[in-house]
Short mmCIF file of C-alpha atoms in Angstrom, two decimals:
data_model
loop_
_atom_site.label_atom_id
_atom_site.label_comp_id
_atom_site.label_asym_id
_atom_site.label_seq_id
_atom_site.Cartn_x
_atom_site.Cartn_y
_atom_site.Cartn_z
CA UNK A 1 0.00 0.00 0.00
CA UNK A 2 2.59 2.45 -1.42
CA UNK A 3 0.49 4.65 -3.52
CA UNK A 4 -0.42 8.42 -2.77
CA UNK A 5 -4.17 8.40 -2.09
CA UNK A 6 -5.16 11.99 -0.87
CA UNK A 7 -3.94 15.68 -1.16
CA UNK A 8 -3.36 14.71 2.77
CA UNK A 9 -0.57 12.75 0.67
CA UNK A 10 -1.01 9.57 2.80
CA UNK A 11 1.64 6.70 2.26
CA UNK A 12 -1.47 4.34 3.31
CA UNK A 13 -5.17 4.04 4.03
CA UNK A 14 -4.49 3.56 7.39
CA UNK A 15 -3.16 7.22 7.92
CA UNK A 16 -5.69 8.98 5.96
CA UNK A 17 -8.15 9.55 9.56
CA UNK A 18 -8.48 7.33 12.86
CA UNK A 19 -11.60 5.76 11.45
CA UNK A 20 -12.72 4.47 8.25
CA UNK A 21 -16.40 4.52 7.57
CA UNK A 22 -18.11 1.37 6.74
CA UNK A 23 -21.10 2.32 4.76
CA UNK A 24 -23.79 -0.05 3.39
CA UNK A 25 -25.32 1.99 0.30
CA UNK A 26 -29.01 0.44 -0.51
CA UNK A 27 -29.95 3.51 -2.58
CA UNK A 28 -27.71 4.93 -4.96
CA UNK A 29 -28.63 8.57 -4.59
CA UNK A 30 -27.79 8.65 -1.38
CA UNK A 31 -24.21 8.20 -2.01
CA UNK A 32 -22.73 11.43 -3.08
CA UNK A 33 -24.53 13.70 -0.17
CA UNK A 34 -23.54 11.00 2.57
CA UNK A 35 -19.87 10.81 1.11
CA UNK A 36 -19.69 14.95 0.92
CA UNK A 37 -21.02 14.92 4.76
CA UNK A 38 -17.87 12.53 5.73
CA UNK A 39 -15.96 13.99 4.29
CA UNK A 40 -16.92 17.25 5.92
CA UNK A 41 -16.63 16.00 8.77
CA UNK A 42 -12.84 15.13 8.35
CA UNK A 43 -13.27 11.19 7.26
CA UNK A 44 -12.15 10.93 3.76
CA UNK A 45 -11.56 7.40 3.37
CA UNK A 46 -14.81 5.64 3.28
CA UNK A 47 -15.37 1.93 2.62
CA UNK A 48 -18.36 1.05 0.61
CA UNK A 49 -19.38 -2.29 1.25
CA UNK A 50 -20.06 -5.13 -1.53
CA UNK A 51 -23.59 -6.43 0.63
CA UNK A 52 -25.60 -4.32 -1.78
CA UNK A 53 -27.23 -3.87 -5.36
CA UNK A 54 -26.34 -0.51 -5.44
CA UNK A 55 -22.77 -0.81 -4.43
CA UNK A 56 -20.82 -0.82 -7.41
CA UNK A 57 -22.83 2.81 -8.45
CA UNK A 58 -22.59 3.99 -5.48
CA UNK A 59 -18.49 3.74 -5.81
CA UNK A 60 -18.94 4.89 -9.20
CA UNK A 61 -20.67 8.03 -8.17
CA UNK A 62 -18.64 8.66 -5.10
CA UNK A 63 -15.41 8.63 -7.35
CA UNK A 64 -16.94 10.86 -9.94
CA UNK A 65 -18.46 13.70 -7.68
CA UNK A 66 -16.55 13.74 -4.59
CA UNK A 67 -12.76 14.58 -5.29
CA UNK A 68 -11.80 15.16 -1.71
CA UNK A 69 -13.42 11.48 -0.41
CA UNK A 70 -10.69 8.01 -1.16
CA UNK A 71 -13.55 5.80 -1.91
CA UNK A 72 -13.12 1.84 -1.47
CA UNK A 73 -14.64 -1.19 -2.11
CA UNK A 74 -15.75 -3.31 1.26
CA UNK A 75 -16.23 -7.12 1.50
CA UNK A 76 -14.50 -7.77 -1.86
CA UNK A 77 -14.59 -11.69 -1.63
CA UNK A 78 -13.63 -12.46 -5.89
CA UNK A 79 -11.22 -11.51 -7.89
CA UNK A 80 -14.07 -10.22 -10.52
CA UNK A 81 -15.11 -7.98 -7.54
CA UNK A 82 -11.53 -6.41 -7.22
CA UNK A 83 -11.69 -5.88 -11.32
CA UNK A 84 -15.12 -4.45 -10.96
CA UNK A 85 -14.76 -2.16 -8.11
CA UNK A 86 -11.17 -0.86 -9.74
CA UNK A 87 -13.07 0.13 -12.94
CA UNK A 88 -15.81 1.99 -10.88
CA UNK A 89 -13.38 3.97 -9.36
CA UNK A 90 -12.24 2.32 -6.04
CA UNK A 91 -9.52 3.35 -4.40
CA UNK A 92 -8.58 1.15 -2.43
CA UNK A 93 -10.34 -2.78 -1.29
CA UNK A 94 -10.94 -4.57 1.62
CA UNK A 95 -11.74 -8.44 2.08
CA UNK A 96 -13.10 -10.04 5.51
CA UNK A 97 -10.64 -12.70 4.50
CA UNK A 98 -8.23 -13.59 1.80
CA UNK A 99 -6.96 -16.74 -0.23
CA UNK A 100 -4.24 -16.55 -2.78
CA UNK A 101 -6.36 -15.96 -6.04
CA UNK A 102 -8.17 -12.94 -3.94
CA UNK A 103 -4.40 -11.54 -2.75
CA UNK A 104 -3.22 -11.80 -6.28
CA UNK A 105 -6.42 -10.37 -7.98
CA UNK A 106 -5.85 -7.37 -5.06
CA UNK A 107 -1.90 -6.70 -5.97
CA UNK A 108 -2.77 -7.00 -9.71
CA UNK A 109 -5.24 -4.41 -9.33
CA UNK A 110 -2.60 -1.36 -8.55
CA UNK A 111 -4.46 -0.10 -5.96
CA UNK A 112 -3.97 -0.50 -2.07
CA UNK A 113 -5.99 -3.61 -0.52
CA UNK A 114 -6.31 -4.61 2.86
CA UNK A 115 -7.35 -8.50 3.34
CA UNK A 116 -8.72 -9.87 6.20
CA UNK A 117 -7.41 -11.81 8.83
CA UNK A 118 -8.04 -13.16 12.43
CA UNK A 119 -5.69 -15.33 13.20
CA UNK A 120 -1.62 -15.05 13.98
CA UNK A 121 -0.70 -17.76 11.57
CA UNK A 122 -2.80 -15.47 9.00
CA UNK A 123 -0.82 -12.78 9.74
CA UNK A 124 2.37 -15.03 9.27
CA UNK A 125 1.34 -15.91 5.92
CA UNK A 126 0.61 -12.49 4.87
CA UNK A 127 4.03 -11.10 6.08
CA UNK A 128 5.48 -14.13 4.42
CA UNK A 129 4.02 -13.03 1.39
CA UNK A 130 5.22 -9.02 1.76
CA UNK A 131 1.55 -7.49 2.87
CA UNK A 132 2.31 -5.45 5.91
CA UNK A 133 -1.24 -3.89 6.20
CA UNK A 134 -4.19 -6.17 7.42
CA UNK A 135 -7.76 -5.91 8.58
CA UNK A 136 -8.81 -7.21 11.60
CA UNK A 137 -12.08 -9.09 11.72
CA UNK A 138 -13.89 -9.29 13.17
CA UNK A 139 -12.41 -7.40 15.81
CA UNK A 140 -14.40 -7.74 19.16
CA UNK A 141 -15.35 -11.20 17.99
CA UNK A 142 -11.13 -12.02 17.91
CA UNK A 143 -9.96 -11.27 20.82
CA UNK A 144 -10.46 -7.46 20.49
CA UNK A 145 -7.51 -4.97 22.00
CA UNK A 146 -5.96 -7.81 24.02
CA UNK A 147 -5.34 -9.76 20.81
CA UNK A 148 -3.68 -7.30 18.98
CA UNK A 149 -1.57 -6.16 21.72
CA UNK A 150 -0.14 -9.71 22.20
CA UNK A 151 0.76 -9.25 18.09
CA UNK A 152 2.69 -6.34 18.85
CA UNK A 153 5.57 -8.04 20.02
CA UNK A 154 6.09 -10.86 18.09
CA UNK A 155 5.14 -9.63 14.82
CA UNK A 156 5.98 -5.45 15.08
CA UNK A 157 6.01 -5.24 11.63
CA UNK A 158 2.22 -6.11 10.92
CA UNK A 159 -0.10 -2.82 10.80
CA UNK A 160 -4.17 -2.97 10.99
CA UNK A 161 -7.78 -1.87 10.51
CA UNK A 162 -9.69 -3.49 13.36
CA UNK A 163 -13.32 -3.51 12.31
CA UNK A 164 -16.41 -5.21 13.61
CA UNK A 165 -18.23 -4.40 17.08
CA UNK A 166 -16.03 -1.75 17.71
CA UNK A 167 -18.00 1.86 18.50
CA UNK A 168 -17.19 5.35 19.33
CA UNK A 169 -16.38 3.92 23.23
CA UNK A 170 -13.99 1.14 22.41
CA UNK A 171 -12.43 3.02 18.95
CA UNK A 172 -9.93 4.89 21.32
CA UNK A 173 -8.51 1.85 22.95
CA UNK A 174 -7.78 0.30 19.91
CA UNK A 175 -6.04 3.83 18.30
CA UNK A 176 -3.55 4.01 21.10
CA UNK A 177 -2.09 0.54 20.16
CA UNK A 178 1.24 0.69 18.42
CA UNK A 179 0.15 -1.76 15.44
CA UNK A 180 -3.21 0.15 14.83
CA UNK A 181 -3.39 2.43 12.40
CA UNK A 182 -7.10 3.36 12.21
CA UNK A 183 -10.02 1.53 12.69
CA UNK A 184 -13.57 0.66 10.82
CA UNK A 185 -16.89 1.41 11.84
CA UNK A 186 -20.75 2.06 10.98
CA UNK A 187 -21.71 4.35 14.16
CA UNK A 188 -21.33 7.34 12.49
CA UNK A 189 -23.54 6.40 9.15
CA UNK A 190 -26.84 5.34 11.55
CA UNK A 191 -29.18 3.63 8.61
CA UNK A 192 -32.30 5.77 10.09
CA UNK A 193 -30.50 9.08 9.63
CA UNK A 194 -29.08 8.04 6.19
CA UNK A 195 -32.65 6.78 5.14
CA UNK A 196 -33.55 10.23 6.31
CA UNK A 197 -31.12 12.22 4.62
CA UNK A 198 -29.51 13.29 7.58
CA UNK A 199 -26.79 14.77 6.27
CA UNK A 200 -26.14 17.24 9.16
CA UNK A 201 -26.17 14.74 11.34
CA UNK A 202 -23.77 12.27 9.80
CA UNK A 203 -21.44 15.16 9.45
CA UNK A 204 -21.11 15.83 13.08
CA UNK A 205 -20.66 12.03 13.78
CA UNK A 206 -18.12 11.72 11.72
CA UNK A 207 -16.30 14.92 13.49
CA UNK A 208 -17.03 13.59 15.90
CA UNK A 209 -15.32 9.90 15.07
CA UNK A 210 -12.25 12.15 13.26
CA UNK A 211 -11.35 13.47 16.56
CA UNK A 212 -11.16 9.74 18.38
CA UNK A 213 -7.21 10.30 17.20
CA UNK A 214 -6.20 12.71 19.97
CA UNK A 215 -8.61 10.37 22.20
CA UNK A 216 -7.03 7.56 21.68
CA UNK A 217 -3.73 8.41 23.27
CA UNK A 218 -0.75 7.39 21.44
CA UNK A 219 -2.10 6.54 17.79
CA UNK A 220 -0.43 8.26 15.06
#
């Protein structure tokens, strides 16, 4: 995960803001207002999630309308999802998990990926394989903070995304470990207040999410 992403001029995802936004997009015209109010709010990277019809537009529209957001593709399980999502204009794709068709479908694409993984001997294989930058899922579920921090040691030069059960009270625990570089969430995209068109509201969560850095202690 080399490439420049952002006028923030990010080496990775994982530095672009303390939490990534995990958005489930049912109707496509919602995307571009929600993605302006995230960004807004100081969360450019936002992870669009594959669970959806209206997915694939709504990376498509996010990419064409909203310079300032780093759109990515979310629960990319194929490697015709990581060809798909690349040509609608993600930036950047996460998988819950990974095999070696997905990881080589994800490094052919020429955009930064983050696969999945919840296990050490995961991890192992990844680093064996030169991927440095993981997500962690699901998080909570794992073995939460305690897991990772038992990582650090052993295996420094691993970096994650935790994501899965983790909320606006937990997110700063997770930020002040040394091997987490952000994390993922949904709190801050509440389905009733995107339904709604909440904008204004989203907007302050995520402001409110953006400044779970300084909360979190010793995160980057």
């Amino acid at each position: 995960m080399t490439s420049p992403l952002h006028p923030f001029s990010a080496a990775s995802v994982l530095d672009l803001a303390p939490v990534v936004p995990v958005v489930v997009v049912s109707d496509a015209s919602h995307a571009v207002p929600l993605a302006r109010a995230l960004v807004a709010g100081g969360l450019p990277a936002i992870e669009v999630t594959l669970r959806t019809a209206a997915a694939q537009d709504a990376i498509r529209a996010i990419a064409d309308e909203v310079p300032d957001a780093v759109v990515g593709a979310g629960t990319v399980i194929t490697p015709e999802q990581v060809r798909r999502c690349v040509a609608a204009g993600a930036r950047f794709l996460v998988s819950p998990g990974w095999t070696d068709a997905l990881l080589a479908a994800m490094r052919a694409s020429g955009v930064p990926f983050l696969p999945g993984v919840s296990t050490t001997s995961e991890v192992v294989a990844l680093l064996e394989r030169g991927v440095r930058e993981m997500k962690f899922f699901p998080a909570q579920a794992a073995g939460g903070t305690a897991y990772l921090r038992s990582l650090a040691g052993p295996l420094p030069q691993a970096r994650f995304c935790p994501t899965g059960g983790i909320g606006p009270a937990t997110a700063p625990e997770y930020l002040s470990l040394p091997n987490v570089g952000c994390v993922g969430g949904s709190w801050m995209v509440p389905a009733d207040a995107v339904a709604a068109g909440d904008w204004a509201r989203i907007e302050e969560l995520a402001r409110a999410a953006a400044g779970l850095r300084d909360a979190g202690g010793t995160c980057r």
